PDB file of C-alpha atoms in Angstrom:
ATOM      1  CA  MET A   1      69.626 -17.884  -8.535  1.00  0.00           C
ATOM      2  CA  LEU A   2      73.317 -18.460  -9.391  1.00  0.00           C
ATOM      3  CA  TYR A   3      75.517 -20.538  -7.103  1.00  0.00           C
ATOM      4  CA  ASP A   4      79.303 -20.699  -7.153  1.00  0.00           C
ATOM      5  CA  GLU A   5      80.222 -24.367  -6.705  1.00  0.00           C
ATOM      6  CA  GLY A   6      83.990 -23.905  -6.878  1.00  0.00           C
ATOM      7  CA  GLY A   7      86.743 -25.094  -9.176  1.00  0.00           C
ATOM      8  CA  SER A   8      89.004 -23.097 -11.457  1.00  0.00           C
ATOM      9  CA  GLY A   9      89.476 -22.434 -15.136  1.00  0.00           C
ATOM     10  CA  ARG A  10      86.767 -22.223 -17.736  1.00  0.00           C
ATOM     11  CA  SER A  11      83.240 -21.374 -16.625  1.00  0.00           C
ATOM     12  CA  MET A  12      80.734 -24.253 -16.594  1.00  0.00           C
ATOM     13  CA  LEU A  13      77.059 -23.623 -15.869  1.00  0.00           C
ATOM     14  CA  LEU A  14      74.705 -26.496 -15.010  1.00  0.00           C
ATOM     15  CA  LEU A  15      71.055 -26.114 -16.034  1.00  0.00           C
ATOM     16  CA  HIS A  16      68.345 -28.234 -14.392  1.00  0.00           C
ATOM     17  CA  GLY A  17      65.175 -29.649 -15.901  1.00  0.00           C
ATOM     18  CA  LEU A  18      61.534 -28.759 -15.410  1.00  0.00           C
ATOM     19  CA  MET A  19      60.523 -29.005 -11.729  1.00  0.00           C
ATOM     20  CA  GLY A  20      64.188 -29.384 -10.781  1.00  0.00           C
ATOM     21  CA  SER A  21      66.605 -27.048  -9.048  1.00  0.00           C
ATOM     22  CA  ALA A  22      70.287 -26.227  -8.879  1.00  0.00           C
ATOM     23  CA  ALA A  23      70.628 -28.788  -6.082  1.00  0.00           C
ATOM     24  CA  THR A  24      69.768 -31.690  -8.399  1.00  0.00           C
ATOM     25  CA  TRP A  25      73.337 -31.421  -9.754  1.00  0.00           C
ATOM     26  CA  ARG A  26      75.059 -31.841  -6.400  1.00  0.00           C
ATOM     27  CA  ARG A  27      76.201 -35.414  -7.152  1.00  0.00           C
ATOM     28  CA  GLN A  28      77.903 -34.283 -10.377  1.00  0.00           C
ATOM     29  CA  VAL A  29      79.515 -31.084  -9.084  1.00  0.00           C
ATOM     30  CA  PRO A  30      82.549 -32.711  -7.361  1.00  0.00           C
ATOM     31  CA  TRP A  31      83.932 -34.435 -10.467  1.00  0.00           C
ATOM     32  CA  LEU A  32      83.003 -31.563 -12.788  1.00  0.00           C
ATOM     33  CA  ARG A  33      85.263 -29.247 -10.751  1.00  0.00           C
ATOM     34  CA  GLN A  34      88.202 -31.078 -12.334  1.00  0.00           C
ATOM     35  CA  PHE A  35      87.247 -29.503 -15.659  1.00  0.00           C
ATOM     36  CA  GLY A  36      86.491 -25.899 -14.735  1.00  0.00           C
ATOM     37  CA  HIS A  37      84.818 -23.429 -12.420  1.00  0.00           C
ATOM     38  CA  VAL A  38      81.341 -24.840 -11.810  1.00  0.00           C
ATOM     39  CA  TYR A  39      78.167 -22.838 -11.285  1.00  0.00           C
ATOM     40  CA  THR A  40      74.592 -24.009 -10.794  1.00  0.00           C
ATOM     41  CA  TYR A  41      71.445 -22.043 -11.469  1.00  0.00           C
ATOM     42  CA  ASP A  42      67.783 -21.956 -10.445  1.00  0.00           C
ATOM     43  CA  ALA A  43      65.605 -21.120 -13.440  1.00  0.00           C
ATOM     44  CA  PRO A  44      62.793 -18.574 -12.964  1.00  0.00           C
ATOM     45  CA  GLY A  45      59.885 -20.047 -11.029  1.00  0.00           C
ATOM     46  CA  HIS A  46      62.034 -22.793  -9.527  1.00  0.00           C
ATOM     47  CA  ARG A  47      62.619 -21.916  -5.889  1.00  0.00           C
ATOM     48  CA  ARG A  48      62.212 -18.265  -6.851  1.00  0.00           C
ATOM     49  CA  PRO A  49      59.389 -16.115  -8.262  1.00  0.00           C
ATOM     50  CA  PRO A  50      57.921 -17.144 -11.610  1.00  0.00           C
ATOM     51  CA  PRO A  51      58.725 -15.104 -14.709  1.00  0.00           C
ATOM     52  CA  ALA A  52      56.497 -12.337 -16.030  1.00  0.00           C
ATOM     53  CA  GLU A  53      56.122 -14.239 -19.317  1.00  0.00           C
ATOM     54  CA  LEU A  54      55.827 -18.009 -19.654  1.00  0.00           C
ATOM     55  CA  THR A  55      57.783 -18.263 -22.894  1.00  0.00           C
ATOM     56  CA  THR A  56      61.018 -19.980 -23.742  1.00  0.00           C
ATOM     57  CA  GLU A  57      62.368 -16.620 -24.875  1.00  0.00           C
ATOM     58  CA  PHE A  58      61.884 -15.191 -21.385  1.00  0.00           C
ATOM     59  CA  PHE A  59      63.737 -18.091 -19.767  1.00  0.00           C
ATOM     60  CA  VAL A  60      66.568 -17.763 -22.284  1.00  0.00           C
ATOM     61  CA  ALA A  61      66.817 -14.025 -21.636  1.00  0.00           C
ATOM     62  CA  ALA A  62      67.128 -14.728 -17.892  1.00  0.00           C
ATOM     63  CA  LEU A  63      69.857 -17.275 -18.604  1.00  0.00           C
ATOM     64  CA  LEU A  64      71.741 -14.856 -20.850  1.00  0.00           C
ATOM     65  CA  GLU A  65      71.755 -12.297 -18.051  1.00  0.00           C
ATOM     66  CA  GLN A  66      73.747 -14.767 -15.971  1.00  0.00           C
ATOM     67  CA  LEU A  67      76.065 -15.597 -18.854  1.00  0.00           C
ATOM     68  CA  GLU A  68      76.782 -11.896 -19.325  1.00  0.00           C
ATOM     69  CA  THR A  69      78.172 -11.999 -15.783  1.00  0.00           C
ATOM     70  CA  LEU A  70      80.051 -15.286 -16.117  1.00  0.00           C
ATOM     71  CA  GLY A  71      81.414 -14.768 -19.598  1.00  0.00           C
ATOM     72  CA  PRO A  72      81.808 -17.557 -22.188  1.00  0.00           C
ATOM     73  CA  SER A  73      80.750 -20.835 -20.579  1.00  0.00           C
ATOM     74  CA  VAL A  74      80.203 -24.521 -21.152  1.00  0.00           C
ATOM     75  CA  LEU A  75      76.491 -25.222 -20.621  1.00  0.00           C
ATOM     76  CA  ILE A  76      75.543 -28.638 -19.257  1.00  0.00           C
ATOM     77  CA  GLY A  77      71.789 -29.008 -19.375  1.00  0.00           C
ATOM     78  CA  HIS A  78      69.172 -31.596 -18.551  1.00  0.00           C
ATOM     79  CA  SER A  79      65.800 -31.558 -20.326  1.00  0.00           C
ATOM     80  CA  MET A  80      64.369 -28.019 -20.113  1.00  0.00           C
ATOM     81  CA  GLY A  81      67.777 -26.682 -19.119  1.00  0.00           C
ATOM     82  CA  ALA A  82      69.371 -28.198 -22.206  1.00  0.00           C
ATOM     83  CA  LEU A  83      66.711 -26.648 -24.454  1.00  0.00           C
ATOM     84  CA  HIS A  84      67.323 -23.233 -22.926  1.00  0.00           C
ATOM     85  CA  GLY A  85      71.042 -23.821 -23.284  1.00  0.00           C
ATOM     86  CA  TRP A  86      70.986 -24.391 -27.021  1.00  0.00           C
ATOM     87  CA  CYS A  87      68.573 -21.499 -27.556  1.00  0.00           C
ATOM     88  CA  ALA A  88      71.035 -19.282 -25.664  1.00  0.00           C
ATOM     89  CA  ALA A  89      73.893 -20.628 -27.798  1.00  0.00           C
ATOM     90  CA  ALA A  90      71.954 -19.835 -30.965  1.00  0.00           C
ATOM     91  CA  GLN A  91      71.245 -16.284 -29.823  1.00  0.00           C
ATOM     92  CA  ARG A  92      74.638 -15.494 -28.283  1.00  0.00           C
ATOM     93  CA  PRO A  93      77.319 -17.811 -29.652  1.00  0.00           C
ATOM     94  CA  ASP A  94      79.961 -15.605 -28.048  1.00  0.00           C
ATOM     95  CA  LEU A  95      78.738 -16.681 -24.593  1.00  0.00           C
ATOM     96  CA  VAL A  96      78.495 -20.465 -25.103  1.00  0.00           C
ATOM     97  CA  THR A  97      81.686 -22.421 -25.740  1.00  0.00           C
ATOM     98  CA  ALA A  98      80.158 -25.928 -25.676  1.00  0.00           C
ATOM     99  CA  LEU A  99      76.913 -27.733 -24.890  1.00  0.00           C
ATOM    100  CA  VAL A 100      75.825 -30.946 -23.206  1.00  0.00           C
ATOM    101  CA  VAL A 101      72.215 -31.774 -24.122  1.00  0.00           C
ATOM    102  CA  GLU A 102      70.578 -34.475 -21.999  1.00  0.00           C
ATOM    103  CA  ASP A 103      67.317 -36.084 -23.094  1.00  0.00           C
ATOM    104  CA  ILE A 104      65.383 -33.320 -24.823  1.00  0.00           C
ATOM    105  CA  ALA A 105      64.409 -32.710 -28.442  1.00  0.00           C
ATOM    106  CA  PRO A 106      63.313 -29.729 -30.569  1.00  0.00           C
ATOM    107  CA  ASP A 107      59.798 -30.718 -31.601  1.00  0.00           C
ATOM    108  CA  PHE A 108      56.997 -31.871 -29.276  1.00  0.00           C
ATOM    109  CA  ARG A 109      54.206 -30.428 -31.406  1.00  0.00           C
ATOM    110  CA  GLY A 110      50.918 -32.247 -31.012  1.00  0.00           C
ATOM    111  CA  ARG A 111      51.624 -33.382 -27.488  1.00  0.00           C
ATOM    112  CA  THR A 112      49.949 -31.912 -24.428  1.00  0.00           C
ATOM    113  CA  ALA A 113      50.784 -31.882 -20.735  1.00  0.00           C
ATOM    114  CA  ASP A 114      47.175 -32.525 -19.675  1.00  0.00           C
ATOM    115  CA  ASP A 115      47.637 -36.051 -18.323  1.00  0.00           C
ATOM    116  CA  TRP A 116      51.025 -35.237 -16.812  1.00  0.00           C
ATOM    117  CA  ALA A 117      49.644 -32.207 -14.963  1.00  0.00           C
ATOM    118  CA  ALA A 118      46.623 -34.180 -13.724  1.00  0.00           C
ATOM    119  CA  MET A 119      48.989 -36.792 -12.318  1.00  0.00           C
ATOM    120  CA  ILE A 120      50.968 -34.125 -10.439  1.00  0.00           C
ATOM    121  CA  ARG A 121      47.796 -32.603  -8.995  1.00  0.00           C
ATOM    122  CA  ALA A 122      46.960 -36.040  -7.612  1.00  0.00           C
ATOM    123  CA  TRP A 123      50.222 -36.322  -5.653  1.00  0.00           C
ATOM    124  CA  PRO A 124      49.543 -36.731  -1.914  1.00  0.00           C
ATOM    125  CA  GLN A 125      51.118 -33.448  -0.875  1.00  0.00           C
ATOM    126  CA  PRO A 126      52.563 -32.579   1.486  1.00  0.00           C
ATOM    127  CA  PHE A 127      54.677 -35.685   1.929  1.00  0.00           C
ATOM    128  CA  PRO A 128      55.224 -36.098   5.668  1.00  0.00           C
ATOM    129  CA  ASP A 129      58.928 -36.950   5.465  1.00  0.00           C
ATOM    130  CA  ALA A 130      61.783 -37.830   3.126  1.00  0.00           C
ATOM    131  CA  ASP A 131      61.028 -41.560   3.344  1.00  0.00           C
ATOM    132  CA  ALA A 132      57.513 -40.917   2.067  1.00  0.00           C
ATOM    133  CA  VAL A 133      58.909 -39.061  -0.953  1.00  0.00           C
ATOM    134  CA  ARG A 134      61.269 -41.930  -1.795  1.00  0.00           C
ATOM    135  CA  GLU A 135      58.546 -44.512  -1.284  1.00  0.00           C
ATOM    136  CA  PHE A 136      56.185 -42.683  -3.638  1.00  0.00           C
ATOM    137  CA  PHE A 137      58.665 -41.856  -6.434  1.00  0.00           C
ATOM    138  CA  GLY A 138      61.361 -44.506  -5.971  1.00  0.00           C
ATOM    139  CA  ASP A 139      64.928 -43.906  -4.868  1.00  0.00           C
ATOM    140  CA  ILE A 140      66.196 -42.031  -7.946  1.00  0.00           C
ATOM    141  CA  ALA A 141      63.271 -39.743  -8.741  1.00  0.00           C
ATOM    142  CA  GLY A 142      62.605 -39.453  -5.022  1.00  0.00           C
ATOM    143  CA  GLN A 143      66.054 -38.007  -4.403  1.00  0.00           C
ATOM    144  CA  TYR A 144      65.629 -35.681  -7.382  1.00  0.00           C
ATOM    145  CA  PHE A 145      62.473 -34.257  -5.835  1.00  0.00           C
ATOM    146  CA  LEU A 146      63.978 -34.097  -2.354  1.00  0.00           C
ATOM    147  CA  ASP A 147      66.663 -31.897  -3.901  1.00  0.00           C
ATOM    148  CA  SER A 148      63.943 -29.665  -5.345  1.00  0.00           C
ATOM    149  CA  PHE A 149      60.890 -29.736  -3.095  1.00  0.00           C
ATOM    150  CA  ASP A 150      60.206 -27.117  -0.434  1.00  0.00           C
ATOM    151  CA  ARG A 151      60.225 -28.353   3.126  1.00  0.00           C
ATOM    152  CA  ASP A 152      57.755 -26.808   5.576  1.00  0.00           C
ATOM    153  CA  ASP A 153      56.647 -27.676   9.078  1.00  0.00           C
ATOM    154  CA  ASP A 154      54.037 -30.071   7.703  1.00  0.00           C
ATOM    155  CA  GLY A 155      56.313 -31.847   5.215  1.00  0.00           C
ATOM    156  CA  TRP A 156      57.652 -31.761   1.653  1.00  0.00           C
ATOM    157  CA  ARG A 157      55.832 -30.267  -1.328  1.00  0.00           C
ATOM    158  CA  LEU A 158      56.373 -29.095  -4.899  1.00  0.00           C
ATOM    159  CA  HIS A 159      58.393 -25.878  -5.062  1.00  0.00           C
ATOM    160  CA  GLY A 160      55.994 -24.078  -7.399  1.00  0.00           C
ATOM    161  CA  GLU A 161      52.455 -24.104  -8.722  1.00  0.00           C
ATOM    162  CA  VAL A 162      51.354 -26.952 -10.986  1.00  0.00           C
ATOM    163  CA  ASP A 163      49.746 -24.425 -13.354  1.00  0.00           C
ATOM    164  CA  PHE A 164      53.151 -22.785 -13.821  1.00  0.00           C
ATOM    165  CA  PHE A 165      54.987 -26.001 -14.656  1.00  0.00           C
ATOM    166  CA  GLU A 166      52.126 -27.128 -16.879  1.00  0.00           C
ATOM    167  CA  SER A 167      52.232 -23.891 -18.881  1.00  0.00           C
ATOM    168  CA  ILE A 168      55.936 -24.336 -19.587  1.00  0.00           C
ATOM    169  CA  SER A 169      55.372 -27.849 -20.890  1.00  0.00           C
ATOM    170  CA  GLN A 170      52.267 -26.910 -22.879  1.00  0.00           C
ATOM    171  CA  GLU A 171      54.222 -24.311 -24.845  1.00  0.00           C
ATOM    172  CA  TRP A 172      56.518 -27.033 -26.160  1.00  0.00           C
ATOM    173  CA  GLY A 173      53.523 -28.736 -27.761  1.00  0.00           C
ATOM    174  CA  THR A 174      52.730 -25.650 -29.856  1.00  0.00           C
ATOM    175  CA  ARG A 175      56.078 -24.903 -31.549  1.00  0.00           C
ATOM    176  CA  HIS A 176      59.447 -26.321 -32.536  1.00  0.00           C
ATOM    177  CA  PHE A 177      63.037 -25.306 -31.865  1.00  0.00           C
ATOM    178  CA  TRP A 178      64.781 -26.724 -34.932  1.00  0.00           C
ATOM    179  CA  ASP A 179      65.783 -23.278 -36.164  1.00  0.00           C
ATOM    180  CA  GLN A 180      67.564 -22.551 -32.891  1.00  0.00           C
ATOM    181  CA  TRP A 181      69.217 -25.944 -32.984  1.00  0.00           C
ATOM    182  CA  ASP A 182      70.462 -25.440 -36.533  1.00  0.00           C
ATOM    183  CA  ALA A 183      71.936 -22.079 -35.510  1.00  0.00           C
ATOM    184  CA  VAL A 184      74.155 -23.591 -32.791  1.00  0.00           C
ATOM    185  CA  ASP A 185      77.828 -23.456 -33.744  1.00  0.00           C
ATOM    186  CA  ALA A 186      79.411 -24.691 -30.495  1.00  0.00           C
ATOM    187  CA  PRO A 187      80.671 -28.257 -29.905  1.00  0.00           C
ATOM    188  CA  VAL A 188      77.794 -30.456 -28.697  1.00  0.00           C
ATOM    189  CA  LEU A 189      77.394 -33.696 -26.769  1.00  0.00           C
ATOM    190  CA  LEU A 190      73.942 -35.298 -27.057  1.00  0.00           C
ATOM    191  CA  ILE A 191      72.983 -37.860 -24.389  1.00  0.00           C
ATOM    192  CA  GLU A 192      69.757 -39.834 -24.769  1.00  0.00           C
ATOM    193  CA  GLY A 193      68.262 -42.489 -22.519  1.00  0.00           C
ATOM    194  CA  GLU A 194      66.984 -45.768 -23.935  1.00  0.00           C
ATOM    195  CA  HIS A 195      63.583 -44.973 -22.404  1.00  0.00           C
ATOM    196  CA  THR A 196      63.613 -41.349 -23.472  1.00  0.00           C
ATOM    197  CA  ILE A 197      60.749 -38.879 -23.164  1.00  0.00           C
ATOM    198  CA  THR A 198      61.670 -37.400 -26.552  1.00  0.00           C
ATOM    199  CA  PRO A 199      59.882 -38.149 -29.833  1.00  0.00           C
ATOM    200  CA  ALA A 200      61.452 -41.192 -31.477  1.00  0.00           C
ATOM    201  CA  GLY A 201      64.516 -40.478 -33.574  1.00  0.00           C
ATOM    202  CA  GLN A 202      64.739 -36.760 -32.924  1.00  0.00           C
ATOM    203  CA  MET A 203      67.985 -36.783 -30.968  1.00  0.00           C
ATOM    204  CA  THR A 204      69.696 -38.879 -33.635  1.00  0.00           C
ATOM    205  CA  GLN A 205      68.326 -36.414 -36.186  1.00  0.00           C
ATOM    206  CA  MET A 206      69.826 -33.584 -34.134  1.00  0.00           C
ATOM    207  CA  HIS A 207      73.147 -35.416 -34.356  1.00  0.00           C
ATOM    208  CA  SER A 208      72.877 -35.960 -38.119  1.00  0.00           C
ATOM    209  CA  ARG A 209      72.152 -32.256 -38.674  1.00  0.00           C
ATOM    210  CA  LYS A 210      75.401 -31.444 -36.856  1.00  0.00           C
ATOM    211  CA  PRO A 211      78.012 -33.901 -38.152  1.00  0.00           C
ATOM    212  CA  GLY A 212      80.603 -32.653 -35.666  1.00  0.00           C
ATOM    213  CA  SER A 213      78.406 -33.415 -32.661  1.00  0.00           C
ATOM    214  CA  VAL A 214      78.782 -36.439 -30.395  1.00  0.00           C
ATOM    215  CA  TYR A 215      75.773 -38.686 -29.688  1.00  0.00           C
ATOM    216  CA  VAL A 216      75.636 -41.186 -26.815  1.00  0.00           C
ATOM    217  CA  ARG A 217      72.707 -43.490 -26.057  1.00  0.00           C
ATOM    218  CA  ILE A 218      72.571 -44.842 -22.521  1.00  0.00           C
ATOM    219  CA  GLU A 219      70.873 -48.223 -22.357  1.00  0.00           C
ATOM    220  CA  LYS A 220      68.364 -48.959 -19.583  1.00  0.00           C
ATOM    221  CA  ALA A 221      68.262 -45.270 -18.595  1.00  0.00           C
ATOM    222  CA  ALA A 222      65.130 -43.139 -18.742  1.00  0.00           C
ATOM    223  CA  HIS A 223      64.915 -39.365 -18.344  1.00  0.00           C
ATOM    224  CA  LEU A 224      67.156 -38.747 -15.298  1.00  0.00           C
ATOM    225  CA  ILE A 225      70.242 -40.177 -16.967  1.00  0.00           C
ATOM    226  CA  HIS A 226      72.797 -38.364 -14.812  1.00  0.00           C
ATOM    227  CA  ASP A 227      71.294 -40.024 -11.720  1.00  0.00           C
ATOM    228  CA  GLU A 228      70.079 -43.310 -13.204  1.00  0.00           C
ATOM    229  CA  ALA A 229      73.378 -44.132 -14.925  1.00  0.00           C
ATOM    230  CA  PRO A 230      75.852 -41.774 -13.227  1.00  0.00           C
ATOM    231  CA  GLU A 231      79.051 -43.580 -14.229  1.00  0.00           C
ATOM    232  CA  ARG A 232      78.110 -43.840 -17.912  1.00  0.00           C
ATOM    233  CA  TYR A 233      76.940 -40.233 -17.889  1.00  0.00           C
ATOM    234  CA  ARG A 234      80.190 -39.145 -16.260  1.00  0.00           C
ATOM    235  CA  THR A 235      82.306 -41.066 -18.768  1.00  0.00           C
ATOM    236  CA  ALA A 236      80.508 -39.481 -21.715  1.00  0.00           C
ATOM    237  CA  VAL A 237      80.765 -35.940 -20.333  1.00  0.00           C
ATOM    238  CA  GLU A 238      84.397 -36.285 -19.260  1.00  0.00           C
ATOM    239  CA  GLU A 239      85.435 -37.613 -22.675  1.00  0.00           C
ATOM    240  CA  PHE A 240      83.639 -34.697 -24.328  1.00  0.00           C
ATOM    241  CA  LEU A 241      85.140 -32.064 -22.025  1.00  0.00           C
ATOM    242  CA  ARG A 242      88.639 -33.411 -22.670  1.00  0.00           C
ATOM    243  CA  THR A 243      88.180 -32.701 -26.377  1.00  0.00           C
ATOM    244  CA  LEU A 244      87.554 -29.004 -25.755  1.00  0.00           C
ATOM    245  CA  ARG A 245      90.360 -26.495 -25.982  1.00  0.00           C
TER     246      ARG A 245
END
């Protein structure tokens, strides 16, 4: 579940989003090695068995187990991974030295994953080859899923059950994570896409509640900012990392 990607110096752990995998960071790993010793991580249920409990607390506990091994680390998270990262920072500030939060917010109450899950169930799986995946999802999201999907003799398919991914997302519609956010004491970089999936204004509100944080909005980008606008993402993260001791 934990992969040593090389580099030296401070520990940096990259946390993928829902339905992603450690491999979705492979285009960022080479330049991040300049800033520390990079690790990637497969969350429970992503290319490994699902957790016993489908709660954010369970995912955070699994993450903290890895941080106990790595020691104090910079957490660079996308979507779900970023949420788990700041919850870990709130619970164990001694293990999180800084945070990068990409396109996720604390409060999705009132939303459901019903339509999203129905769309996934309608995907024409298995996809016969990599070209079919790219044709269906487009080049950027297609590559993201090629980095995550399982490949069998009959083609490419989702690396987990739809019910599992749906349950994770549904939980976010029943609760908020503002308390955990307010408890974070580490330096934070917030990166939001122009076409974000987050409720309007929440990431700027996160910034205003932490005056020392850095907020960057990436125009024309949607949810996969690190792949849709890789140079602007890299510039923002590098500038932030250079400010850290």
